[in-house]
Short mmCIF file of C-alpha atoms in Angstrom, two decimals:
data_model
loop_
_atom_site.label_atom_id
_atom_site.label_comp_id
_atom_site.label_asym_id
_atom_site.label_seq_id
_atom_site.Cartn_x
_atom_site.Cartn_y
_atom_site.Cartn_z
CA MET O 1 60.80 -6.27 92.00
CA ARG O 2 63.48 -5.22 89.55
CA ARG O 3 64.89 -8.77 89.57
CA LEU O 4 61.41 -10.19 88.88
CA LEU O 5 60.88 -7.89 85.90
CA LEU O 6 64.32 -8.77 84.58
CA ALA O 7 63.56 -12.47 84.90
CA LEU O 8 60.26 -12.05 83.06
CA LEU O 9 61.97 -10.16 80.24
CA VAL O 10 64.55 -12.92 79.92
CA LEU O 11 61.78 -15.54 79.76
CA VAL O 12 59.84 -13.59 77.10
CA ALA O 13 62.99 -13.10 75.02
CA ALA O 14 63.84 -16.78 75.31
CA ALA O 15 60.33 -17.80 74.28
CA GLY O 16 60.51 -15.49 71.29
CA PHE O 17 63.83 -16.98 70.28
CA VAL O 18 62.43 -20.51 70.49
CA MET O 19 59.36 -19.57 68.42
CA ALA O 20 61.51 -17.87 65.81
CA ALA O 21 63.84 -20.83 65.68
CA GLY O 22 60.92 -23.24 65.35
CA ALA O 23 59.12 -21.25 62.66
CA LYS O 24 59.89 -22.35 59.11
CA GLU O 25 59.58 -20.08 56.15
CA SER O 26 57.44 -21.37 53.28
CA PRO O 27 59.50 -22.62 50.36
CA LYS O 28 60.02 -19.94 47.74
CA LEU O 29 57.46 -19.93 44.94
CA GLY O 30 58.98 -21.63 41.94
CA SER O 31 61.10 -23.98 44.00
CA GLU O 32 60.83 -27.75 43.70
CA GLU O 33 58.89 -27.83 46.99
CA ASN O 34 56.55 -25.02 45.95
CA PRO O 35 56.20 -25.02 42.16
CA VAL O 36 54.22 -22.50 40.15
CA ILE O 37 50.95 -24.28 39.33
CA TRP O 38 49.76 -23.73 35.75
CA ALA O 39 46.05 -24.58 35.39
CA PHE O 40 44.51 -25.67 32.10
CA VAL O 41 41.00 -26.75 31.19
CA PRO O 42 40.20 -29.85 29.08
CA SER O 43 39.56 -28.21 25.70
CA GLY O 44 40.88 -31.41 24.13
CA ASP O 45 42.46 -34.68 25.27
CA THR O 46 43.51 -34.25 28.90
CA GLN O 47 46.56 -36.52 28.69
CA GLN O 48 47.77 -34.65 25.62
CA ILE O 49 47.32 -31.29 27.36
CA VAL O 50 49.29 -32.49 30.38
CA ALA O 51 52.08 -33.94 28.22
CA GLY O 52 52.41 -30.85 26.03
CA GLY O 53 52.01 -28.46 28.94
CA GLN O 54 54.61 -30.22 31.07
CA ALA O 55 57.05 -30.23 28.15
CA VAL O 56 56.66 -26.44 28.00
CA ALA O 57 57.01 -26.26 31.79
CA ASP O 58 60.31 -28.19 31.57
CA MET O 59 61.56 -25.67 29.00
CA ILE O 60 60.60 -22.82 31.33
CA TYR O 61 62.69 -24.45 34.06
CA GLN O 62 65.67 -24.80 31.72
CA LYS O 63 65.53 -21.10 30.89
CA THR O 64 64.64 -19.64 34.29
CA GLY O 65 65.22 -22.22 37.04
CA ILE O 66 61.54 -21.80 37.99
CA ASN O 67 59.66 -25.04 38.65
CA VAL O 68 56.26 -25.11 36.95
CA LYS O 69 53.72 -27.89 37.42
CA VAL O 70 50.79 -28.43 35.07
CA MET O 71 47.29 -29.30 36.28
CA VAL O 72 44.10 -29.79 34.28
CA ALA O 73 40.90 -28.77 36.06
CA THR O 74 37.51 -30.24 35.25
CA ASP O 75 36.15 -26.90 34.04
CA TYR O 76 36.72 -23.13 33.97
CA ALA O 77 34.98 -22.66 37.30
CA GLY O 78 37.50 -25.03 38.86
CA VAL O 79 40.41 -22.94 37.58
CA ILE O 80 38.86 -19.70 38.83
CA GLU O 81 38.27 -21.33 42.21
CA ALA O 82 41.92 -22.43 42.33
CA LEU O 83 43.04 -18.88 41.52
CA SER O 84 40.70 -17.50 44.20
CA SER O 85 41.93 -19.76 47.01
CA ASN O 86 44.00 -18.33 49.85
CA PRO O 87 46.75 -19.25 49.36
CA PRO O 88 46.19 -19.77 45.63
CA LYS O 89 46.00 -23.35 44.38
CA ALA O 90 46.89 -22.09 40.90
CA HIS O 91 49.39 -19.34 40.05
CA MET O 92 49.03 -19.35 36.26
CA ALA O 93 46.08 -20.17 34.04
CA SER O 94 45.09 -20.51 30.42
CA LEU O 95 41.53 -19.26 30.52
CA ALA O 96 39.31 -18.55 27.54
CA THR O 97 37.88 -15.08 27.08
CA PHE O 98 34.78 -15.06 29.27
CA ALA O 99 36.39 -17.07 32.05
CA TYR O 100 39.35 -14.67 32.05
CA VAL O 101 37.10 -11.59 32.16
CA LEU O 102 35.21 -13.13 35.07
CA ALA O 103 38.45 -13.97 36.92
CA ALA O 104 39.92 -10.53 36.19
CA ASP O 105 36.81 -8.78 37.47
CA ARG O 106 37.18 -10.80 40.67
CA GLY O 107 40.78 -9.65 40.95
CA VAL O 108 42.33 -13.13 40.72
CA ALA O 109 43.86 -13.03 37.22
CA GLN O 110 45.77 -10.61 35.03
CA ALA O 111 46.54 -11.16 31.35
CA ALA O 112 50.13 -11.55 30.19
CA LEU O 113 50.03 -13.40 26.86
CA VAL O 114 47.44 -14.25 24.22
CA SER O 115 47.79 -17.29 22.03
CA VAL O 116 48.03 -17.25 18.26
CA ARG O 117 46.27 -19.80 16.06
CA PHE O 118 46.25 -19.70 12.27
CA GLY O 119 48.19 -16.45 12.41
CA THR O 120 45.73 -14.49 14.56
CA PRO O 121 45.05 -13.87 18.28
CA TYR O 122 41.32 -14.18 17.57
CA TYR O 123 39.06 -17.11 16.82
CA ASN O 124 35.42 -17.83 16.06
CA GLY O 125 32.76 -20.05 17.49
CA GLN O 126 30.20 -22.08 15.60
CA ILE O 127 26.83 -23.65 16.19
CA ILE O 128 26.62 -27.10 14.61
CA ALA O 129 23.76 -29.51 13.99
CA ASN O 130 23.28 -33.11 12.95
CA VAL O 131 22.15 -33.23 9.31
CA ASN O 132 19.18 -35.41 10.31
CA SER O 133 18.01 -33.05 13.08
CA GLY O 134 15.88 -30.86 10.83
CA ILE O 135 17.87 -27.81 11.98
CA ASN O 136 18.83 -25.34 9.26
CA THR O 137 18.58 -21.99 11.06
CA LEU O 138 18.88 -20.71 14.61
CA ALA O 139 15.08 -20.57 14.85
CA ASP O 140 14.96 -24.34 14.29
CA LEU O 141 16.84 -24.92 17.55
CA LYS O 142 13.71 -24.40 19.63
CA GLY O 143 12.77 -27.57 21.49
CA LYS O 144 16.03 -29.34 20.60
CA THR O 145 18.81 -30.90 22.67
CA PHE O 146 21.99 -28.83 22.67
CA ALA O 147 25.52 -29.71 23.82
CA ARG O 148 28.03 -27.23 25.19
CA PRO O 149 31.62 -27.91 26.30
CA ASP O 150 31.40 -25.87 29.50
CA PRO O 151 29.02 -23.24 30.88
CA LEU O 152 31.91 -20.73 30.98
CA SER O 153 33.24 -21.50 27.49
CA THR O 154 33.19 -18.32 25.43
CA SER O 155 32.81 -19.91 21.99
CA GLY O 156 30.99 -22.98 23.29
CA TRP O 157 28.32 -21.19 25.32
CA ILE O 158 28.61 -17.48 26.16
CA ILE O 159 28.57 -16.18 22.56
CA PRO O 160 26.08 -18.84 21.36
CA ASP O 161 23.82 -17.98 24.29
CA LEU O 162 23.80 -14.30 23.30
CA THR O 163 23.43 -15.19 19.60
CA MET O 164 20.44 -17.44 20.19
CA ARG O 165 18.71 -14.88 22.40
CA ALA O 166 19.12 -12.30 19.64
CA ALA O 167 17.42 -14.76 17.26
CA GLY O 168 14.47 -15.24 19.62
CA ILE O 169 15.62 -18.48 21.23
CA ASN O 170 15.71 -18.54 25.03
CA PRO O 171 18.29 -21.22 25.95
CA ASP O 172 16.87 -21.43 29.48
CA THR O 173 13.43 -22.56 28.31
CA ASP O 174 13.70 -23.51 24.62
CA LEU O 175 16.61 -25.97 24.81
CA LYS O 176 17.61 -29.05 26.74
CA VAL O 177 21.28 -28.24 27.44
CA VAL O 178 23.90 -30.94 28.04
CA ASP O 179 27.47 -30.34 29.28
CA ALA O 180 29.78 -32.46 27.12
CA GLY O 181 33.07 -31.58 28.83
CA SER O 182 35.07 -30.48 25.78
CA HIS O 183 34.68 -29.13 22.24
CA PRO O 184 35.54 -32.46 20.56
CA ASN O 185 33.00 -34.16 22.83
CA VAL O 186 30.33 -31.73 21.59
CA ALA O 187 31.17 -32.53 17.96
CA THR O 188 31.07 -36.27 18.76
CA ALA O 189 27.71 -35.98 20.51
CA VAL O 190 26.22 -34.15 17.52
CA TYR O 191 27.81 -36.64 15.09
CA ASN O 192 26.36 -39.62 16.99
CA GLY O 193 22.94 -38.01 17.25
CA ASP O 194 23.08 -38.01 21.04
CA VAL O 195 22.08 -34.34 20.78
CA ASP O 196 20.55 -32.37 17.93
CA ALA O 197 22.99 -29.48 17.99
CA GLY O 198 25.85 -27.88 19.90
CA ALA O 199 28.45 -25.15 19.99
CA THR O 200 32.24 -25.33 19.59
CA PHE O 201 35.19 -23.33 18.32
CA VAL O 202 35.76 -23.30 14.54
CA ASP O 203 36.30 -26.02 13.48
CA ALA O 204 36.19 -28.64 16.24
CA ARG O 205 34.93 -31.19 13.73
CA GLN O 206 38.54 -31.61 12.60
CA ASN O 207 39.44 -32.88 16.08
CA ILE O 208 37.30 -36.00 15.58
CA GLN O 209 37.85 -36.46 11.84
CA LYS O 210 40.43 -39.22 12.37
CA ASP O 211 37.85 -41.39 14.12
CA HIS O 212 34.92 -40.12 12.05
CA PRO O 213 36.12 -39.31 8.48
CA ASP O 214 32.58 -38.41 7.39
CA VAL O 215 31.98 -35.90 10.20
CA ASN O 216 31.64 -32.95 7.80
CA ASP O 217 28.91 -34.84 5.95
CA LYS O 218 26.95 -35.65 9.11
CA VAL O 219 27.55 -32.44 11.10
CA LYS O 220 26.82 -29.08 9.50
CA VAL O 221 27.56 -25.51 10.59
CA ILE O 222 24.51 -23.25 10.90
CA ASN O 223 26.12 -20.18 12.48
CA VAL O 224 29.61 -18.65 12.88
CA SER O 225 30.29 -16.06 15.60
CA VAL O 226 32.05 -12.71 15.60
CA ASN O 227 35.79 -12.55 16.38
CA ILE O 228 36.63 -13.69 19.92
CA PRO O 229 40.00 -13.10 21.66
CA ASN O 230 42.01 -16.31 22.01
CA ASP O 231 42.91 -17.92 25.30
CA GLY O 232 46.41 -17.31 26.61
CA VAL O 233 48.44 -17.09 29.79
CA GLN O 234 47.29 -15.24 32.89
CA PHE O 235 48.83 -14.88 36.36
CA GLN O 236 47.37 -14.73 39.83
CA PRO O 237 48.19 -11.12 40.90
CA THR O 238 50.00 -12.26 44.05
CA VAL O 239 52.71 -13.97 41.97
CA PRO O 240 55.84 -11.76 42.27
CA GLN O 241 56.34 -9.59 39.20
CA ASP O 242 59.87 -10.87 38.61
CA ILE O 243 58.55 -14.45 38.35
CA GLN O 244 55.77 -13.32 35.99
CA ASP O 245 58.30 -11.50 33.79
CA LYS O 246 60.73 -14.43 33.69
CA ILE O 247 58.03 -16.93 32.75
CA THR O 248 56.45 -14.58 30.20
CA ASN O 249 59.77 -13.89 28.47
CA ALA O 250 60.69 -17.58 28.55
CA LEU O 251 57.38 -18.52 26.91
CA LEU O 252 57.90 -15.94 24.16
CA GLU O 253 61.34 -17.42 23.49
CA ILE O 254 60.04 -20.99 23.63
CA ALA O 255 57.33 -20.14 21.10
CA GLN O 256 60.07 -19.22 18.60
CA THR O 257 61.72 -22.67 18.68
CA LYS O 258 60.59 -25.78 16.82
CA GLU O 259 60.62 -27.84 20.01
CA GLY O 260 58.59 -25.17 21.79
CA LYS O 261 56.11 -24.79 18.94
CA ASP O 262 55.54 -28.55 18.90
CA ALA O 263 54.90 -28.65 22.66
CA LEU O 264 52.57 -25.63 22.61
CA ASN O 265 50.68 -27.08 19.69
CA LYS O 266 50.38 -30.44 21.44
CA ALA O 267 49.09 -28.85 24.65
CA TYR O 268 46.60 -26.32 23.30
CA GLU O 269 47.07 -26.09 19.53
CA TRP O 270 48.91 -22.79 19.96
CA THR O 271 51.15 -21.74 17.09
CA GLY O 272 52.49 -18.65 18.83
CA LEU O 273 52.16 -16.20 21.72
CA VAL O 274 51.96 -12.39 21.84
CA LYS O 275 52.02 -9.95 24.75
CA GLN O 276 48.59 -8.52 25.51
CA GLY O 277 47.25 -6.95 28.69
CA ASP O 278 43.78 -6.72 30.16
CA SER O 279 42.61 -4.01 27.73
CA PHE O 280 42.76 -6.56 24.90
CA TYR O 281 39.51 -7.97 26.29
CA ASP O 282 37.63 -4.66 26.46
CA PRO O 283 35.76 -5.18 23.14
CA PHE O 284 34.37 -8.44 24.50
CA ARG O 285 33.34 -6.67 27.70
CA GLN O 286 31.44 -4.20 25.52
CA VAL O 287 29.57 -7.07 23.84
CA LEU O 288 28.50 -8.32 27.25
CA GLN O 289 27.39 -4.87 28.34
CA ALA O 290 25.47 -4.28 25.11
CA SER O 291 23.61 -7.57 25.51
CA GLY O 292 22.12 -6.43 28.80
CA MET O 293 22.93 -9.80 30.32
CA LYS O 294 24.49 -10.10 33.75
CA VAL O 295 27.57 -12.25 34.35
CA GLU O 296 25.62 -14.25 36.93
CA ASP O 297 22.95 -15.05 34.32
CA LEU O 298 25.52 -16.34 31.84
CA MET O 299 27.03 -18.66 34.45
CA LYS O 300 23.81 -20.65 34.93
#
């Protein structure tokens, strides 16, 4: 009996040794085999975002030895889904305000950096209209076609949605809403008369001015929003803190160099980066709470 037990123990130990020997550890996050995935959304030209973003990623590698790979999702929901996957399909993101708040509330993103444009970490949205649409005020939007870049875009839909409701326009019933895919696409659709009006960041008309020099004559601004926190850099909370710190510090250094500024500007029109945590978004959360709208309603 004792010999039988001993034999069984030897077999179990041997099996454990074989399983341990056969098991392979996952490549370390940040290695060439398992790069940190940085997810963007197409706020402008996708190829330009990828080129600029990857240039920044290469600089991060030079400073830290951490491999970063850039991906551009089709929309904000796609980035949030990638952050929510198990294991995550995205480890970093550059989400706009509402999308970040949504991701943070779900526990899949935490703010590290906020971008700077025109010397400020804030920006504004605008509602624009074709000059031949007959739209001069928010009230005139009723019954019109309206383009938005993305249903989770803060300046392109969330704030305009709340603004229109305050003016007595119910976007769910009073507008025919079209998803254009990006802010420049919204401006182009309004310029061409494909839609009567739309919403973008201030001033997305400049993004199409090269192809349409008379855009400011054909597309007018009828409303400008309150200050909105800029987009920035957020991390999936499961990313080790040392990797987050190294990438964050590298990006702050990169943003101080001419080469880095050029790449950041090419990717997302960022002129700088500043450290800001989750509390930076609290004023926006208060706007949402004051509106009485639910997050689920704004995602429709």
